[in-house]
CSV table of C-alpha atoms and ligand atoms in Angstrom, one decimal:
chain,number,residue,atom,x,y,z
H,1,UNK,CA,0.0,0.0,0.0
H,2,UNK,CA,1.2,3.5,-0.7
H,3,UNK,CA,2.0,6.1,2.0
H,4,UNK,CA,-0.9,8.5,2.0
H,5,UNK,CA,-0.6,12.1,3.2
H,6,UNK,CA,-3.8,14.1,3.3
H,7,UNK,CA,-4.1,17.9,3.7
H,8,UNK,CA,-7.0,20.3,4.2
H,9,UNK,CA,-4.8,23.4,3.7
H,10,UNK,CA,-3.3,23.9,0.2
H,11,UNK,CA,-0.1,25.5,1.4
H,12,UNK,CA,0.6,22.5,3.7
H,13,UNK,CA,0.1,20.1,0.7
H,14,UNK,CA,2.6,22.1,-1.4
H,15,UNK,CA,5.2,22.4,1.4
H,16,UNK,CA,5.1,18.7,2.4
H,17,UNK,CA,5.2,17.5,-1.2
H,18,UNK,CA,8.1,19.7,-2.0
H,19,UNK,CA,9.9,18.5,1.2
H,20,UNK,CA,9.3,14.9,0.2
H,21,UNK,CA,10.8,15.5,-3.3
H,22,UNK,CA,13.7,17.5,-1.8
H,23,UNK,CA,14.5,14.8,0.7
H,24,UNK,CA,14.4,12.1,-2.0
H,25,UNK,CA,16.8,14.1,-4.2
H,26,UNK,CA,19.1,14.9,-1.4
H,27,UNK,CA,19.4,11.3,-0.3
H,28,UNK,CA,20.0,10.0,-3.8
H,29,UNK,CA,23.6,9.0,-4.5
H,30,UNK,CA,23.1,9.0,-8.3
H,31,UNK,CA,25.3,11.4,-10.2
H,32,UNK,CA,22.5,12.1,-12.6
H,33,UNK,CA,18.9,12.0,-11.2
H,34,UNK,CA,16.2,11.3,-13.8
H,35,UNK,CA,12.7,12.5,-12.9
H,36,UNK,CA,9.6,12.3,-15.0
H,37,UNK,CA,6.9,15.0,-14.6
H,38,UNK,CA,3.2,14.9,-15.3
H,39,UNK,CA,1.0,17.7,-16.6
H,40,UNK,CA,-2.4,18.8,-15.3
H,41,UNK,CA,-3.2,21.5,-12.7
H,42,UNK,CA,-2.4,19.7,-9.4
H,43,UNK,CA,1.4,19.8,-9.6
H,44,UNK,CA,1.8,23.5,-10.7
H,45,UNK,CA,2.2,25.0,-7.3
H,46,UNK,CA,4.6,22.2,-6.3
H,47,UNK,CA,6.7,22.8,-9.4
H,48,UNK,CA,6.8,26.5,-8.7
H,49,UNK,CA,8.0,26.0,-5.2
H,50,UNK,CA,10.5,23.4,-6.3
H,51,UNK,CA,12.0,26.0,-8.6
H,52,UNK,CA,12.8,28.1,-5.5
H,53,UNK,CA,14.3,25.3,-3.5
H,54,UNK,CA,17.6,26.0,-1.9
H,55,UNK,CA,18.2,22.3,-1.3
H,56,UNK,CA,18.2,20.9,-4.8
H,57,UNK,CA,21.3,20.7,-7.0
H,58,UNK,CA,19.7,21.0,-10.4
H,59,UNK,CA,23.0,20.4,-12.2
H,60,UNK,CA,22.5,16.7,-11.2
H,61,UNK,CA,18.9,16.5,-12.5
H,62,UNK,CA,17.4,15.5,-15.9
H,63,UNK,CA,13.7,16.1,-16.4
H,64,UNK,CA,11.6,13.9,-18.6
H,65,UNK,CA,7.8,14.1,-19.3
H,66,UNK,CA,5.3,11.5,-18.3
H,67,UNK,CA,2.8,12.5,-20.9
H,68,UNK,CA,1.9,15.2,-23.4
H,69,UNK,CA,-1.2,16.6,-25.2
H,70,UNK,CA,-1.3,17.5,-28.9
H,71,UNK,CA,-1.2,21.2,-28.0
H,72,UNK,CA,2.0,20.7,-26.0
H,73,UNK,CA,0.4,22.3,-23.0
H,74,UNK,CA,2.2,20.0,-20.5
H,75,UNK,CA,5.6,20.9,-21.8
H,76,UNK,CA,4.5,24.6,-21.7
H,77,UNK,CA,3.4,24.3,-18.1
H,78,UNK,CA,6.5,22.5,-17.0
H,79,UNK,CA,8.7,25.1,-18.7
H,80,UNK,CA,6.8,28.0,-17.2
H,81,UNK,CA,6.4,26.7,-13.6
H,82,UNK,CA,9.8,25.2,-13.2
H,83,UNK,CA,12.4,25.1,-16.0
H,84,UNK,CA,12.4,28.7,-17.0
H,85,UNK,CA,13.3,29.6,-13.4
H,86,UNK,CA,16.3,27.3,-13.2
H,87,UNK,CA,19.7,28.4,-14.4
H,88,UNK,CA,21.7,25.2,-13.8
H,89,UNK,CA,19.4,22.3,-14.8
H,90,UNK,CA,21.3,19.4,-16.3
H,91,UNK,CA,18.8,18.6,-19.1
H,92,UNK,CA,15.2,18.7,-20.1
H,93,UNK,CA,13.9,16.0,-22.4
H,94,UNK,CA,10.4,16.9,-23.8
H,95,UNK,CA,8.4,14.4,-25.9
H,96,UNK,CA,9.9,14.4,-29.4
H,97,UNK,CA,10.0,11.8,-32.2
H,98,UNK,CA,13.0,10.1,-30.6
H,99,UNK,CA,11.5,9.8,-27.1
H,100,UNK,CA,10.8,6.1,-27.2
H,101,UNK,CA,14.5,5.4,-28.2
H,102,UNK,CA,15.8,7.8,-25.7
H,103,UNK,CA,13.9,6.0,-22.8
H,104,UNK,CA,15.0,2.6,-24.2
H,105,UNK,CA,18.6,3.6,-24.0
H,106,UNK,CA,18.5,4.6,-20.3
H,107,UNK,CA,19.9,2.4,-17.6
H,108,UNK,CA,17.3,0.6,-15.5
H,109,UNK,CA,15.4,1.6,-13.6
H,110,UNK,CA,14.7,4.3,-16.2
H,111,UNK,CA,13.8,6.9,-13.6
H,112,UNK,CA,14.7,7.7,-10.1
H,113,UNK,CA,11.4,9.5,-9.5
H,114,UNK,CA,8.1,9.7,-11.4
H,115,UNK,CA,5.4,12.3,-10.4
H,116,UNK,CA,1.9,11.3,-11.3
H,117,UNK,CA,-1.6,12.7,-11.0
H,118,UNK,CA,-5.0,11.0,-10.7
H,119,UNK,CA,-8.0,11.8,-12.8
H,120,UNK,CA,-11.6,11.6,-11.5
H,121,UNK,CA,-12.2,8.7,-13.8
H,122,UNK,CA,-9.2,6.8,-12.4
H,123,UNK,CA,-6.7,7.6,-15.2
H,124,UNK,CA,-3.1,8.4,-14.5
H,125,UNK,CA,-0.5,9.7,-17.0
H,126,UNK,CA,-2.5,9.6,-20.2
H,127,UNK,CA,-3.7,6.0,-19.7
H,128,UNK,CA,-7.5,6.1,-19.6
H,129,UNK,CA,-10.1,3.5,-18.4
H,130,UNK,CA,-11.1,0.7,-20.8
H,131,UNK,CA,-8.3,1.3,-23.2
H,132,UNK,CA,-5.7,-1.2,-24.5
H,133,UNK,CA,-2.9,1.1,-23.1
H,134,UNK,CA,-3.8,-0.2,-19.6
H,135,UNK,CA,-2.5,-3.7,-20.6
H,136,UNK,CA,0.5,-2.6,-22.7
H,137,UNK,CA,3.5,-4.6,-21.7
H,138,UNK,CA,6.0,-3.9,-24.5
H,139,UNK,CA,6.0,-0.3,-25.8
H,140,UNK,CA,7.5,2.3,-23.5
H,141,UNK,CA,5.5,5.2,-25.1
H,142,UNK,CA,2.0,5.1,-26.5
H,143,UNK,CA,-0.4,7.3,-28.4
H,144,UNK,CA,-3.7,7.4,-26.5
H,145,UNK,CA,-7.0,9.3,-26.6
H,146,UNK,CA,-8.5,11.2,-23.7
H,147,UNK,CA,-12.3,11.0,-23.4
H,148,UNK,CA,-12.3,14.6,-22.2
H,149,UNK,CA,-10.3,17.7,-22.9
H,150,UNK,CA,-7.4,17.6,-25.4
H,151,UNK,CA,-8.1,14.3,-27.1
H,152,UNK,CA,-4.7,13.3,-28.7
H,153,UNK,CA,-2.1,12.2,-26.1
H,154,UNK,CA,1.2,10.6,-25.9
H,155,UNK,CA,2.3,8.9,-22.7
H,156,UNK,CA,4.8,6.7,-21.0
H,157,UNK,CA,3.4,3.2,-20.7
H,158,UNK,CA,3.0,1.5,-17.3
H,159,UNK,CA,6.1,-0.6,-17.8
H,160,UNK,CA,8.1,2.6,-18.4
H,161,UNK,CA,6.5,4.4,-15.4
H,162,UNK,CA,7.0,1.4,-13.1
H,163,UNK,CA,10.7,1.4,-13.9
H,164,UNK,CA,11.3,4.1,-11.3
H,165,UNK,CA,12.9,3.9,-7.9
H,166,UNK,CA,10.0,5.9,-6.4
H,167,UNK,CA,6.7,7.2,-7.5
H,168,UNK,CA,4.9,10.2,-6.0
H,169,UNK,CA,1.2,11.2,-6.7
H,170,UNK,CA,0.2,14.9,-6.4
H,171,UNK,CA,-3.6,15.0,-6.2
H,172,UNK,CA,-5.7,18.1,-5.5
H,173,UNK,CA,-9.4,18.6,-5.3
H,174,UNK,CA,-12.3,17.7,-3.0
H,175,UNK,CA,-14.0,16.1,-6.0
H,176,UNK,CA,-11.3,13.4,-6.1
H,177,UNK,CA,-12.2,11.9,-2.7
H,178,UNK,CA,-14.4,9.2,-4.1
H,179,UNK,CA,-11.9,8.0,-6.8
H,180,UNK,CA,-9.1,8.1,-4.3
H,181,UNK,CA,-10.9,5.7,-2.0
H,182,UNK,CA,-12.0,3.4,-4.9
H,183,UNK,CA,-8.4,3.4,-6.2
H,184,UNK,CA,-7.0,2.3,-2.8
H,185,UNK,CA,-9.8,-0.2,-2.1
H,186,UNK,CA,-10.2,-3.8,-3.5
H,187,UNK,CA,-13.2,-2.5,-5.5
H,188,UNK,CA,-12.9,-2.1,-9.3
H,189,UNK,CA,-10.5,-3.5,-11.9
H,190,UNK,CA,-7.3,-2.0,-13.4
H,191,UNK,CA,-9.4,-1.6,-16.6
H,192,UNK,CA,-11.9,0.5,-14.7
H,193,UNK,CA,-9.3,2.4,-12.6
H,194,UNK,CA,-5.9,2.3,-14.5
H,195,UNK,CA,-4.0,4.0,-11.6
H,196,UNK,CA,-4.4,0.7,-9.8
H,197,UNK,CA,-1.6,-0.7,-11.9
H,198,UNK,CA,0.8,1.6,-10.0
H,199,UNK,CA,-0.1,0.0,-6.7
H,200,UNK,CA,2.1,-2.9,-7.7
H,201,UNK,CA,5.1,-0.6,-7.2
H,202,UNK,CA,6.8,-1.0,-3.7
H,203,UNK,CA,7.6,2.7,-3.1
H,204,UNK,CA,4.6,5.0,-3.7
H,205,UNK,CA,3.8,8.2,-1.8
H,206,UNK,CA,0.4,10.0,-2.3
H,207,UNK,CA,0.0,13.6,-1.4
H,208,UNK,CA,-3.7,14.6,-1.4
H,209,UNK,CA,-5.1,18.1,-0.9
H,210,UNK,CA,-8.8,18.0,-0.5
H,211,UNK,CA,-9.2,21.7,0.5
H,212,UNK,CA,-10.0,22.9,-3.0
H,213,UNK,CA,-13.2,22.3,-5.0
F,301,6PG,C1,-2.4,15.3,-18.0
F,301,6PG,C2,-1.9,14.4,-17.0
F,301,6PG,C3,-2.9,13.6,-16.2
F,301,6PG,C4,-3.2,14.4,-14.9
F,301,6PG,C5,-4.5,14.1,-14.3
F,301,6PG,C6,-4.9,14.9,-13.1
F,301,6PG,O1,-1.7,15.8,-18.9
F,301,6PG,O2,-3.6,15.5,-18.0
F,301,6PG,O3,-0.6,14.2,-16.8
F,301,6PG,O4,-2.6,12.3,-15.9
F,301,6PG,O5,-2.2,14.2,-14.0
F,301,6PG,O6,-5.5,14.2,-15.3
F,301,6PG,O7,-5.0,16.2,-13.6
F,301,6PG,P1,-5.3,17.4,-12.6
F,301,6PG,O8,-4.1,17.6,-11.7
F,301,6PG,O9,-5.4,18.6,-13.5
F,301,6PG,O10,-6.5,17.1,-11.9
């Protein structure tokens, strides 16, 4: 079971999530730390606060993307909230046509840390309920379709995401209470709630802010 941290004050959520990420990075002995970042709205304030962290040595850090929309809005958000504010980042690897090969060439586990979100329908990354992407076991990246919002997506597959030392979920919104409890219960299948696949990973932390609507 993941470690669950719940907050009813937004600033506490941001502070604790940032501290958790800083602690992980500080304790890592890797010379190059590879982290994969999700899009969506929940992580924005965390990325902004991370950009101001005095504890992170960004020259050791390589940032990858978990998923992207056809309008490139995830890359845009990650650049604006975090990357544009860093002067010494080792590298940023946005989704491009060589992304699958780039991931394939990484040592395993591919990532040291993956940051994920949770949708009200149980999706995570851009892997949506009742789609073949939930069961993908070979490809590292996949084209998928979102039932809502920007339709065309590209995403790391579950095998790529699970190849990470640690996984942290950043989840905000009172409206996600129900899916959060269904996700963590024995109820429902992986096809219905794709984020359940991540529960197979041994080191998952969940930060949940239920203060906002
Ligand atoms: C995306 C994502 C997606 C997101 C969830 C939660 O690009 O949409 O990476 O998996 O994390 O949909 O989104 P919110 O944080 O906006 O609720």
